Coordinates of C-alpha atoms and ligand atoms in Angstrom, one line a residue:
Chain A
X1 CA -14.2 30.7 -4.8
X2 CA -10.7 29.2 -4.7
X3 CA -9.5 27.3 -7.7
X4 CA -9.8 23.5 -7.6
X5 CA -6.0 23.1 -7.9
X6 CA -3.4 25.8 -8.0
X7 CA 0.4 25.3 -8.2
X8 CA 3.0 28.0 -8.0
X9 CA 6.5 27.4 -9.3
X10 CA 6.2 23.8 -8.3
X11 CA 9.5 22.0 -8.6
X12 CA 10.8 18.5 -7.8
X13 CA 14.3 17.2 -7.9
X14 CA 14.9 13.6 -7.0
X15 CA 18.3 12.8 -5.4
X16 CA 19.9 9.9 -7.3
X17 CA 22.3 8.7 -4.6
X18 CA 25.5 10.2 -3.2
X19 CA 27.6 11.0 -6.2
X20 CA 25.2 10.9 -9.1
X21 CA 23.5 14.2 -8.6
X22 CA 19.8 14.9 -9.0
X23 CA 17.1 14.4 -11.6
X24 CA 15.0 17.4 -12.3
X25 CA 11.5 16.0 -12.7
X26 CA 9.4 19.1 -12.7
X27 CA 10.6 22.6 -13.3
X28 CA 8.6 25.4 -11.7
X29 CA 5.1 24.4 -12.8
X30 CA 2.4 27.1 -12.7
X31 CA -1.0 25.6 -13.1
X32 CA -4.6 26.6 -12.3
X33 CA -7.5 24.3 -12.7
X34 CA -11.0 25.8 -12.3
X35 CA -13.8 24.1 -10.6
X36 CA -15.9 22.0 -12.9
X37 CA -13.3 21.8 -15.5
X38 CA -11.9 18.8 -17.3
X39 CA -8.2 19.4 -17.4
X40 CA -5.5 17.4 -19.2
X41 CA -1.9 17.1 -18.3
X42 CA -0.2 15.9 -21.5
X43 CA 3.3 14.9 -22.4
X44 CA 5.5 12.0 -23.3
X45 CA 6.7 9.5 -20.7
X46 CA 9.0 11.0 -18.2
X47 CA 7.7 14.6 -18.7
X48 CA 6.7 15.0 -15.1
X49 CA 3.0 14.4 -15.1
X50 CA 2.9 11.8 -12.4
X51 CA 5.3 13.8 -10.3
X52 CA 3.1 16.9 -10.5
X53 CA 0.0 14.8 -9.4
X54 CA 1.8 13.2 -6.5
X55 CA 2.9 16.6 -5.2
X56 CA -0.7 17.9 -5.4
X57 CA -1.7 14.8 -3.3
X58 CA 1.2 15.3 -0.8
X59 CA 2.7 11.9 -1.7
X60 CA 5.9 13.7 -2.7
X61 CA 7.4 16.7 -1.1
X62 CA 8.0 19.6 -3.5
X63 CA 11.7 20.7 -3.6
X64 CA 10.3 24.2 -3.8
X65 CA 7.1 26.0 -4.8
X66 CA 3.7 25.3 -3.5
X67 CA 0.4 23.6 -4.4
X68 CA -3.1 24.2 -3.1
X69 CA -6.3 22.2 -3.4
X70 CA -9.6 24.1 -3.0
X71 CA -7.6 26.6 -1.0
X72 CA -6.0 24.1 1.3
X73 CA -2.3 23.4 1.4
X74 CA -1.5 20.2 -0.6
X75 CA -1.0 17.1 1.5
X76 CA -3.2 18.2 4.4
X77 CA -6.1 16.1 5.4
X78 CA -8.5 18.8 4.3
X79 CA -6.9 18.9 0.9
X80 CA -6.9 15.2 0.4
X81 CA -10.6 15.0 1.3
X82 CA -11.2 16.9 -1.9
X83 CA -9.4 14.6 -4.2
X84 CA -10.0 11.1 -5.4
X85 CA -6.9 9.6 -7.1
X86 CA -6.4 6.8 -9.6
X87 CA -2.6 6.1 -10.0
X88 CA -0.9 5.1 -13.2
X89 CA -1.1 1.4 -13.8
X90 CA -2.7 0.9 -10.4
X91 CA -2.0 -2.1 -8.3
X92 CA -4.5 -3.0 -5.7
X93 CA -4.3 -5.5 -2.9
X94 CA -5.3 -8.4 -5.1
X95 CA -6.5 -10.7 -2.3
X96 CA -9.6 -8.5 -2.1
X97 CA -12.7 -8.6 -4.2
X98 CA -13.8 -5.5 -6.1
X99 CA -16.5 -4.6 -3.6
X100 CA -14.1 -5.2 -0.6
X101 CA -11.6 -2.9 -2.2
X102 CA -14.0 0.0 -2.5
X103 CA -15.2 -0.7 1.0
X104 CA -11.6 -0.5 2.3
X105 CA -11.0 2.8 0.6
X106 CA -14.3 4.1 1.9
X107 CA -13.2 3.2 5.4
X108 CA -9.8 4.9 4.9
X109 CA -11.8 8.0 3.8
X110 CA -13.6 7.8 7.2
X111 CA -16.9 6.4 5.9
X112 CA -18.7 3.4 7.3
X113 CA -22.1 1.8 8.0
X114 CA -25.1 1.9 5.8
X115 CA -24.0 5.1 4.0
X116 CA -20.9 3.4 2.8
X117 CA -22.7 0.2 1.7
X118 CA -25.2 2.2 -0.3
X119 CA -22.4 4.2 -1.9
X120 CA -20.5 1.1 -2.8
X121 CA -23.6 -0.3 -4.5
X122 CA -24.1 2.8 -6.5
X123 CA -20.5 3.1 -7.6
X124 CA -20.2 -0.6 -8.6
X125 CA -23.3 -0.1 -10.8
X126 CA -21.9 3.1 -12.2
X127 CA -18.6 1.4 -13.3
X128 CA -20.6 -1.7 -14.5
X129 CA -19.1 -4.0 -11.9
X130 CA -22.4 -4.7 -10.1
X131 CA -23.5 -8.2 -9.1
X132 CA -21.2 -11.1 -9.6
X133 CA -18.3 -9.2 -11.0
X134 CA -17.9 -7.2 -7.9
X135 CA -17.5 -10.3 -5.8
X136 CA -14.7 -11.8 -7.7
X137 CA -11.1 -11.4 -6.4
X138 CA -9.2 -8.6 -8.2
X139 CA -6.6 -11.0 -9.5
X140 CA -9.1 -12.3 -11.9
X141 CA -9.9 -8.8 -13.3
X142 CA -8.9 -7.6 -16.7
X143 CA -7.0 -4.4 -17.1
X144 CA -10.1 -2.5 -18.0
X145 CA -12.0 -3.8 -15.0
X146 CA -9.1 -2.9 -12.7
X147 CA -9.2 0.6 -14.1
X148 CA -12.9 0.8 -13.5
X149 CA -12.8 -0.5 -10.0
X150 CA -10.0 1.9 -9.3
X151 CA -12.3 4.7 -10.5
X152 CA -15.0 3.5 -8.1
X153 CA -12.4 3.5 -5.3
X154 CA -11.4 7.0 -6.2
X155 CA -15.0 8.2 -6.2
X156 CA -16.0 6.6 -2.9
X157 CA -15.6 9.6 -0.7
X158 CA -17.5 11.7 -3.2
X159 CA -14.6 14.1 -3.7
X160 CA -14.9 17.4 -5.6
X161 CA -11.9 16.6 -7.8
X162 CA -10.9 13.4 -9.5
X163 CA -7.3 13.0 -10.5
X164 CA -6.6 10.2 -12.9
X165 CA -3.1 9.3 -13.9
X166 CA -3.1 7.8 -17.4
X167 CA -6.5 6.4 -17.0
X168 CA -6.7 4.9 -20.5
X169 CA -3.1 3.6 -20.8
X170 CA -3.2 -0.1 -21.7
X171 CA -6.9 -0.2 -22.0
X172 CA -8.6 -1.3 -25.3
X173 CA -10.6 1.2 -27.4
X174 CA -14.0 0.2 -26.0
X175 CA -12.7 0.4 -22.5
X176 CA -11.1 3.8 -23.0
X177 CA -14.3 5.0 -24.6
X178 CA -16.1 4.0 -21.4
X179 CA -13.6 5.9 -19.3
X180 CA -14.1 9.0 -21.5
X181 CA -17.8 8.7 -21.1
X182 CA -17.4 8.4 -17.4
X183 CA -15.2 11.6 -17.3
X184 CA -17.9 13.4 -19.2
X185 CA -20.6 12.1 -16.9
X186 CA -18.6 13.4 -13.9
X187 CA -18.2 16.8 -15.4
X188 CA -22.0 16.7 -15.9
X189 CA -22.3 16.3 -12.1
X190 CA -20.1 19.3 -11.6
X191 CA -16.9 17.5 -10.6
X192 CA -13.5 18.7 -11.6
X193 CA -11.5 16.1 -13.5
X194 CA -7.7 16.2 -13.9
X195 CA -6.2 13.5 -16.0
X196 CA -2.8 12.8 -17.6
X197 CA -2.1 11.1 -20.9
X198 CA 0.9 10.4 -23.1
X199 CA -1.5 9.2 -25.9
X200 CA -2.4 12.6 -27.2
X201 CA -5.3 11.6 -29.5
X202 CA -7.3 10.1 -26.7
X203 CA -8.0 13.4 -25.0
X204 CA -9.2 15.5 -27.8
X205 CA -12.8 15.1 -27.2
X206 CA -12.8 15.4 -23.4
X207 CA -10.4 18.0 -22.1
X208 CA -11.6 21.6 -21.8
X209 CA -8.1 22.8 -21.2
X210 CA -4.6 21.2 -21.3
X211 CA -1.1 21.8 -20.3
X212 CA 1.6 20.1 -22.4
X213 CA 4.7 19.1 -20.5
X214 CA 8.1 18.1 -21.9
X215 CA 11.0 17.2 -19.7
X216 CA 9.5 18.8 -16.7
X217 CA 8.8 22.1 -18.5
X218 CA 5.5 23.6 -19.6
X219 CA 5.5 23.8 -23.4
X220 CA 1.9 25.0 -24.1
X221 CA -1.2 25.8 -22.2
X222 CA -4.7 26.6 -23.2
X223 CA -8.1 25.5 -24.5
X224 CA -7.9 22.6 -26.9
X225 CA -10.0 24.4 -29.3
X226 CA -7.6 27.3 -29.5
X227 CA -4.5 25.1 -29.6
X228 CA -5.7 22.7 -32.3
X229 CA -7.9 24.7 -34.6
X230 CA -6.0 25.6 -37.8
X231 CA -7.6 29.1 -38.0
X232 CA -6.3 29.8 -41.5
X233 CA -7.9 26.6 -43.0
X234 CA -11.4 25.6 -43.8
X235 CA -12.8 22.1 -44.2
X236 CA -16.0 20.9 -45.9
X237 CA -17.0 17.3 -46.0
X238 CA -19.5 16.3 -48.7
X239 CA -21.0 13.2 -50.1
X240 CA -21.8 12.5 -53.8
X241 CA -19.4 14.8 -55.5
X242 CA -18.7 13.5 -59.1
X243 CA -15.3 13.3 -60.7
X244 CA -16.0 16.1 -63.3
X245 CA -17.4 18.4 -60.5
X246 CA -14.2 17.9 -58.5
X247 CA -12.2 19.3 -61.5
X248 CA -14.5 22.2 -61.8
X249 CA -14.4 22.9 -58.1
X250 CA -10.6 23.0 -58.2
X251 CA -10.7 25.5 -61.1
X252 CA -13.2 27.6 -59.2
X253 CA -10.9 27.7 -56.1
X254 CA -7.8 28.5 -58.1
X255 CA -9.5 31.4 -59.9
X256 CA -10.1 33.0 -56.5
X257 CA -6.5 32.5 -55.4
X258 CA -7.4 29.8 -52.8
X259 CA -4.6 27.4 -52.0
X260 CA -5.7 23.8 -51.7
X261 CA -3.8 22.3 -48.8
X262 CA -5.2 18.8 -49.0
X263 CA -8.1 16.9 -50.6
X264 CA -9.4 13.4 -50.9
X265 CA -11.6 10.9 -49.2
X266 CA -11.2 11.3 -45.5
X267 CA -10.0 8.3 -43.6
X268 CA -11.6 7.1 -40.4
X269 CA -9.5 6.4 -37.3
X270 CA -9.0 2.7 -36.8
X271 CA -10.4 3.1 -33.3
X272 CA -13.7 4.5 -34.5
X273 CA -13.8 1.8 -37.2
X274 CA -13.4 -0.9 -34.7
X275 CA -16.0 0.5 -32.4
X276 CA -18.4 0.8 -35.4
X277 CA -17.8 -2.8 -36.3
X278 CA -19.0 -4.1 -32.9
X279 CA -22.5 -5.3 -32.8
X280 CA -24.9 -2.6 -31.6
X281 CA -25.4 -4.0 -28.0
X282 CA -21.7 -4.3 -27.4
X283 CA -20.9 -0.7 -28.3
X284 CA -22.1 0.9 -25.1
Chain B
X1 CA -10.4 10.9 17.3
X2 CA -13.1 8.6 16.2
X3 CA -12.1 9.1 12.7
X4 CA -8.5 8.2 13.5
X5 CA -9.6 5.0 15.2
X6 CA -11.8 4.0 12.3
X7 CA -9.0 4.5 9.8
X8 CA -6.5 2.7 12.0
X9 CA -8.8 -0.3 12.4
X10 CA -9.5 -0.3 8.7
X11 CA -5.8 -0.6 7.9
X12 CA -5.3 -3.2 10.7
X13 CA -8.2 -5.2 9.5
X14 CA -7.0 -5.2 5.9
X15 CA -3.5 -6.3 7.0
X16 CA -4.9 -9.2 9.1
X17 CA -7.2 -10.2 6.2
X18 CA -4.3 -10.2 3.8
X19 CA -2.4 -12.6 6.1
X20 CA -5.4 -14.9 6.3
X21 CA -6.0 -14.9 2.5
X22 CA -2.3 -15.5 1.8
X23 CA -2.8 -18.6 4.0
X24 CA -0.2 -17.6 6.6
X25 CA -2.0 -19.8 9.1
X26 CA -0.9 -22.8 7.0
X27 CA 2.5 -22.7 8.8
X28 CA 0.6 -23.7 11.9
X29 CA 0.2 -27.1 10.3
X30 CA 3.9 -27.6 10.2
X31 CA 4.0 -26.5 13.8
X32 CA 1.4 -29.1 14.7
X33 CA 3.3 -31.8 13.0
X34 CA 6.5 -31.0 14.9
X35 CA 4.6 -31.0 18.1
X36 CA 2.9 -34.3 17.5
X37 CA 6.1 -35.9 16.5
X38 CA 7.8 -34.5 19.6
X39 CA 5.2 -35.8 21.9
X40 CA 6.0 -39.3 20.9
X41 CA 9.7 -38.9 21.4
X42 CA 11.8 -39.8 24.5
X43 CA 9.0 -41.9 25.9
X44 CA 11.5 -44.0 27.8
X45 CA 12.6 -41.0 29.9
X46 CA 11.2 -39.9 33.2
X47 CA 8.0 -37.9 33.1
X48 CA 9.7 -34.8 34.4
X49 CA 12.2 -34.9 31.5
X50 CA 9.4 -35.6 29.0
X51 CA 7.4 -32.6 30.1
X52 CA 10.5 -30.4 30.1
X53 CA 11.3 -31.6 26.6
X54 CA 7.8 -30.9 25.4
X55 CA 7.7 -27.4 26.9
X56 CA 11.1 -26.6 25.4
X57 CA 10.0 -27.9 22.1
X58 CA 6.7 -25.9 22.3
X59 CA 8.5 -22.7 23.2
X60 CA 11.2 -23.1 20.5
X61 CA 8.7 -23.8 17.8
X62 CA 6.3 -20.9 18.9
X63 CA 9.3 -18.6 18.9
X64 CA 10.6 -19.7 15.6
X65 CA 7.1 -19.6 13.9
X66 CA 6.4 -16.2 15.4
X67 CA 9.7 -14.8 14.4
X68 CA 9.3 -16.1 10.9
X69 CA 5.8 -14.7 10.5
X70 CA 6.8 -11.5 12.2
X71 CA 9.8 -10.9 10.0
X72 CA 8.2 -11.9 6.7
X73 CA 5.0 -10.1 7.6
X74 CA 6.6 -6.9 8.6
X75 CA 8.8 -6.7 5.6
X76 CA 5.7 -7.2 3.5
X77 CA 3.8 -4.5 5.3
X78 CA 5.3 -1.3 4.1
X79 CA 8.2 -2.0 1.7
X80 CA 6.1 -4.7 0.1
X81 CA 3.3 -2.2 -0.4
X82 CA 5.7 0.3 -1.8
X83 CA 7.2 -2.2 -4.2
X84 CA 3.8 -3.3 -5.4
X85 CA 2.7 0.3 -5.3
X86 CA -0.6 -0.5 -3.6
X87 CA 0.5 2.1 -1.0
X88 CA -0.3 5.0 -3.3
X89 CA -4.0 4.3 -3.3
X90 CA -4.1 4.2 0.5
X91 CA -1.9 7.2 1.4
X92 CA -3.6 9.5 -1.1
X93 CA -6.7 9.3 1.1
X94 CA -7.5 11.5 4.1
X95 CA -5.4 9.2 6.2
X96 CA -2.4 10.4 8.3
X97 CA 0.9 8.6 7.8
X98 CA 1.1 7.7 11.5
X99 CA -2.4 6.2 11.3
X100 CA -1.2 4.0 8.5
X101 CA 1.8 2.9 10.5
X102 CA -0.3 2.3 13.6
X103 CA -2.8 0.3 11.6
X104 CA -0.2 -1.8 9.9
X105 CA 1.5 -2.6 13.3
X106 CA -1.8 -3.3 15.0
X107 CA -2.7 -5.8 12.2
X108 CA 0.6 -7.6 12.4
X109 CA 0.6 -7.6 16.2
X110 CA -3.0 -9.0 16.2
X111 CA -1.9 -11.7 13.8
X112 CA 1.0 -12.7 15.9
X113 CA -1.1 -12.7 19.1
X114 CA -3.7 -14.9 17.5
X115 CA -1.1 -17.3 16.2
X116 CA 0.7 -17.5 19.5
X117 CA -2.6 -18.1 21.2
X118 CA -3.5 -20.9 18.9
X119 CA -0.1 -22.5 19.2
X120 CA -0.2 -22.1 23.0
X121 CA -3.5 -23.9 23.1
X122 CA -2.1 -26.7 21.0
X123 CA 0.9 -27.1 23.3
X124 CA -1.6 -27.1 26.2
X125 CA -3.5 -29.9 24.4
X126 CA -0.4 -31.9 23.8
X127 CA 0.6 -31.5 27.5
X128 CA -2.8 -32.7 28.5
X129 CA -2.6 -35.7 26.2
X130 CA 0.8 -36.6 27.6
X131 CA -0.6 -36.3 31.1
X132 CA -3.4 -38.7 30.3
X133 CA -0.9 -41.1 28.7
X134 CA 1.5 -41.0 31.6
X135 CA -1.1 -41.3 34.3
X136 CA -2.5 -44.4 32.6
X137 CA 0.9 -45.9 32.5
X138 CA 2.6 -44.9 35.8
X139 CA -0.1 -43.1 37.8
X140 CA -1.4 -46.0 39.9
X141 CA 0.3 -44.3 42.9
X142 CA -1.8 -41.1 43.7
X143 CA 1.4 -39.2 44.6
X144 CA 3.0 -39.8 41.2
X145 CA -0.3 -39.0 39.5
X146 CA -0.4 -35.7 41.4
X147 CA 3.2 -34.9 40.4
X148 CA 2.5 -35.6 36.8
X149 CA -0.6 -33.4 36.9
X150 CA 1.4 -30.6 38.5
X151 CA 4.0 -30.7 35.7
X152 CA 1.3 -30.8 33.0
X153 CA -0.8 -28.0 34.4
X154 CA 1.7 -25.5 35.5
X155 CA -0.1 -22.1 35.7
X156 CA 3.2 -20.3 35.1
X157 CA 3.0 -21.3 31.5
X158 CA 0.5 -18.4 31.1
X159 CA 3.2 -16.0 32.1
X160 CA 5.5 -17.6 29.5
X161 CA 2.8 -17.2 26.8
X162 CA 2.5 -13.5 27.7
X163 CA 6.2 -13.0 27.5
X164 CA 6.5 -14.7 24.1
X165 CA 3.7 -12.4 22.8
X166 CA 5.6 -9.4 24.1
X167 CA 8.9 -10.5 22.6
X168 CA 7.4 -11.0 19.2
X169 CA 5.5 -7.7 19.5
X170 CA 8.8 -5.9 20.0
X171 CA 10.4 -7.7 17.1
X172 CA 7.5 -6.7 14.9
X173 CA 7.9 -3.0 16.1
X174 CA 11.6 -3.1 15.2
X175 CA 10.7 -4.4 11.7
X176 CA 8.1 -1.7 11.3
X177 CA 10.6 0.8 12.3
X178 CA 13.0 -0.3 9.6
X179 CA 10.2 -0.6 7.1
X180 CA 9.7 3.2 7.2
X181 CA 13.3 3.9 6.0
X182 CA 13.8 0.8 3.8
X183 CA 13.5 0.5 0.1
X184 CA 13.5 -3.3 0.0
X185 CA 12.0 -6.2 1.9
X186 CA 15.4 -7.8 2.3
X187 CA 16.8 -4.7 4.1
X188 CA 14.1 -4.9 6.7
X189 CA 14.6 -8.6 7.4
X190 CA 18.3 -8.3 7.6
X191 CA 18.3 -5.3 9.9
X192 CA 15.6 -6.7 12.2
X193 CA 17.4 -10.0 12.5
X194 CA 20.6 -8.1 13.3
X195 CA 18.9 -6.1 16.1
X196 CA 17.4 -9.3 17.4
X197 CA 20.9 -10.9 17.6
X198 CA 22.5 -7.9 19.1
X199 CA 19.7 -7.7 21.5
X200 CA 20.6 -11.1 22.7
X201 CA 24.3 -10.5 22.9
X202 CA 24.2 -7.1 24.3
X203 CA 23.9 -7.8 28.0
X204 CA 26.4 -10.6 27.8
X205 CA 28.8 -8.3 26.1
X206 CA 28.2 -5.7 28.7
X207 CA 29.0 -8.0 31.6
X208 CA 32.1 -9.4 29.8
X209 CA 33.5 -6.0 28.9
X210 CA 32.8 -4.1 32.1
X211 CA 33.4 -6.8 34.7
X212 CA 36.7 -8.0 33.2
X213 CA 37.9 -4.5 33.7
X214 CA 39.9 -4.7 30.5
X215 CA 38.0 -2.3 28.3
X216 CA 36.4 -0.1 30.8
X217 CA 37.4 3.1 29.1
X218 CA 34.7 5.7 28.7
X219 CA 34.6 5.0 24.9
X220 CA 33.5 1.5 25.6
X221 CA 31.0 2.6 28.2
X222 CA 29.5 5.2 25.9
X223 CA 29.3 2.7 23.1
X224 CA 27.5 0.2 25.3
X225 CA 25.2 2.8 26.6
X226 CA 24.2 3.9 23.1
X227 CA 23.6 0.3 22.0
X228 CA 21.6 -0.4 25.2
X229 CA 19.5 2.6 24.4
X230 CA 18.9 1.7 20.8
X231 CA 18.5 -2.0 20.9
X232 CA 15.9 -3.7 23.1
X233 CA 17.4 -6.1 25.6
X234 CA 16.0 -9.5 24.4
X235 CA 17.7 -11.3 27.3
X236 CA 14.9 -10.0 29.5
X237 CA 12.7 -12.6 28.0
X238 CA 15.0 -15.4 29.3
X239 CA 12.4 -15.5 32.1
X240 CA 10.6 -17.9 29.8
X241 CA 13.5 -20.3 30.1
X242 CA 13.3 -20.0 33.9
X243 CA 9.6 -20.9 33.7
X244 CA 10.2 -23.9 31.5
X245 CA 13.0 -25.1 33.8
X246 CA 10.4 -25.0 36.6
X247 CA 11.8 -22.1 38.5
X248 CA 9.6 -19.6 40.2
X249 CA 9.1 -16.3 38.3
X250 CA 6.9 -13.7 39.9
X251 CA 4.0 -12.0 38.1
X252 CA 5.6 -8.8 39.1
X253 CA 8.8 -9.3 37.0
X254 CA 6.6 -10.7 34.2
X255 CA 4.6 -7.4 34.2
X256 CA 7.8 -5.4 34.4
X257 CA 9.1 -7.0 31.3
X258 CA 5.7 -6.4 29.7
X259 CA 5.8 -2.8 30.6
X260 CA 9.4 -2.5 29.2
X261 CA 8.2 -4.0 26.0
X262 CA 5.2 -1.6 25.7
X263 CA 7.5 1.4 26.2
X264 CA 9.9 0.1 23.6
X265 CA 7.1 -0.5 21.1
X266 CA 5.7 3.0 21.7
X267 CA 9.1 4.6 21.2
X268 CA 9.8 2.6 18.0
X269 CA 6.4 3.3 16.5
X270 CA 6.7 7.0 17.3
X271 CA 10.1 7.1 15.7
X272 CA 8.8 5.2 12.7
X273 CA 5.9 7.7 12.3
X274 CA 8.2 10.7 12.4
X275 CA 10.6 9.1 9.8
X276 CA 7.7 8.1 7.6
X277 CA 6.0 11.5 7.7
X278 CA 8.4 13.2 5.3
X279 CA 9.1 10.3 3.0
X280 CA 8.5 10.5 -0.7
X281 CA 6.2 7.6 -1.9
Ligands
ADP301 N1 11.1 8.3 -7.4 C1 11.9 8.8 -8.4 N2 13.2 8.8 -8.3 C2 14.0 9.3 -9.3 N3 13.6 9.8 -10.4 C3 12.2 9.8 -10.6 C4 11.3 9.3 -9.6 N4 10.1 9.4 -10.1 C5 10.2 10.0 -11.3 N5 11.5 10.3 -11.6 C6 12.0 10.9 -12.8 O1 11.3 12.1 -13.0 C7 10.9 12.3 -14.3 C8 9.4 12.6 -14.5 O2 8.8 11.3 -14.2 P1 7.2 11.2 -14.2 O3 6.6 12.3 -13.4 O4 6.9 9.8 -13.7 O5 6.8 11.4 -15.7 P2 5.5 11.0 -16.5 O6 4.4 10.7 -15.4 O7 5.2 12.2 -17.2 O8 5.8 9.8 -17.3 C9 11.5 11.2 -15.1 O9 12.7 11.5 -15.7 C10 11.6 10.1 -14.1 O10 12.7 9.2 -14.4
MG302 MG1 3.4 9.0 -15.3

């Protein structure tokens, strides 16, 4: 079976006007995303993540190189049928309500009738915008709600691949936790998810594999486990260790020639602390 | 084919809905005020003059309103969507670029047609009201009453309405054409307005230049030929003025102009689709 997405030496230069030369946004990217994988495109702002995604969708023309989606040339109708896209900081026609937006996108994907209505219902429930919330105009939505309705819109045609550009940027911790859960849920259903992020810590727990971009170039690629595990170190977290035992433990380690790199009470990430502080029923 | 049609109507429907929700139809209130004010003007003149004035006023305000909505609407269509970036979530779908253009145009053209129809009905209503008013005042003589009725219920006005629709449809197509190469809404409005003006001056200039025999060099001829090819001849729609002046205009020439408009629209939209196809979004 063909890969979900494959690019070969994908390159994009933007002309900057007549005398100002060109900006090199992406420099010969080779990338292969397997089916059913959660794949992260990481890198700081301006590193070429969005450019790569837009070329995979056929919204931008590559300067050279090629991209394929499930074996179809990027930009063809067949290729686009396979992908649902959520752009970075998405803007939606704000005169529509949430449900109307998803319906519009469904029609653009060639759906209609009772099938579409049923699908809309399901999706709005899935992104927790069922009932009244779905009927409100989008201009009254919060950032997190917009992101969720955008996800519903991306999923309406039941595509194999979901491509999410910075899905958690500007969303609060609880909201971004929700989006992460949704990504995992999608993987559970056998979908391929490609997402980008410049906030590196947000992706640790979801991505199977990542590519790290910097100024249009690929810096690193691989499984997160392999990239992030400090293979030479070992960590034990314990509870109830007394002051005198600590001293003894240090002595014991020193005797064996083990170097202590760091020790102390571990600190929780503020994000987790915040989520833990919420009352039980608000956490989910 | 069915799929194309469904997607085109989805885009068109959304475009129309946007106009409705942005309260575009509110400009019709201004139009109505102008008309009602105009209807009570010049009451001391002869009924022929009053009708002529009302028809002129009706035509001018329909044209102006339509032009305004067409220009603003078209510049919002594509450049507006690019500026607001809402276009990304539409064009990433299994939707061809030409289908998007066709849908946008269809939505705008429908909007214009509906507005013109409403305004035309309003003008018809005002003419009827004027008729009743005048007959009550001066229509004791059956011959005069008949003449008043003839002025008020001129069937040629239907031809005029059709021609206005076509004129606005061409303007909208010009705007959509510029939309596909534009990066800003201002550019679209300026270019469309320029084409509109050139389109009015073109045939006048042609006659002046060629018949005066002064600048009949091949350069001038070639230039005029190119302009004539690129810019629709808006003077064709002067038939409307003829109708308002009470002159006979055949259905045949009305339909010829309609055909010319349709061809121009088709050419413009095809060119727009080709240009839009390769554009980076
Ligand atoms: N339409 C454009 N015109 C000119 N330069 C662009 C355009 N889009 C992106 N760029 C440039 O390309 C580079 C990569 O941008 P982008 O792909 O948006 O990065 P990221 O999504 O990783 O933040 C940046 O230097 C950006 O300025
Ligand atoms: Mg980006």
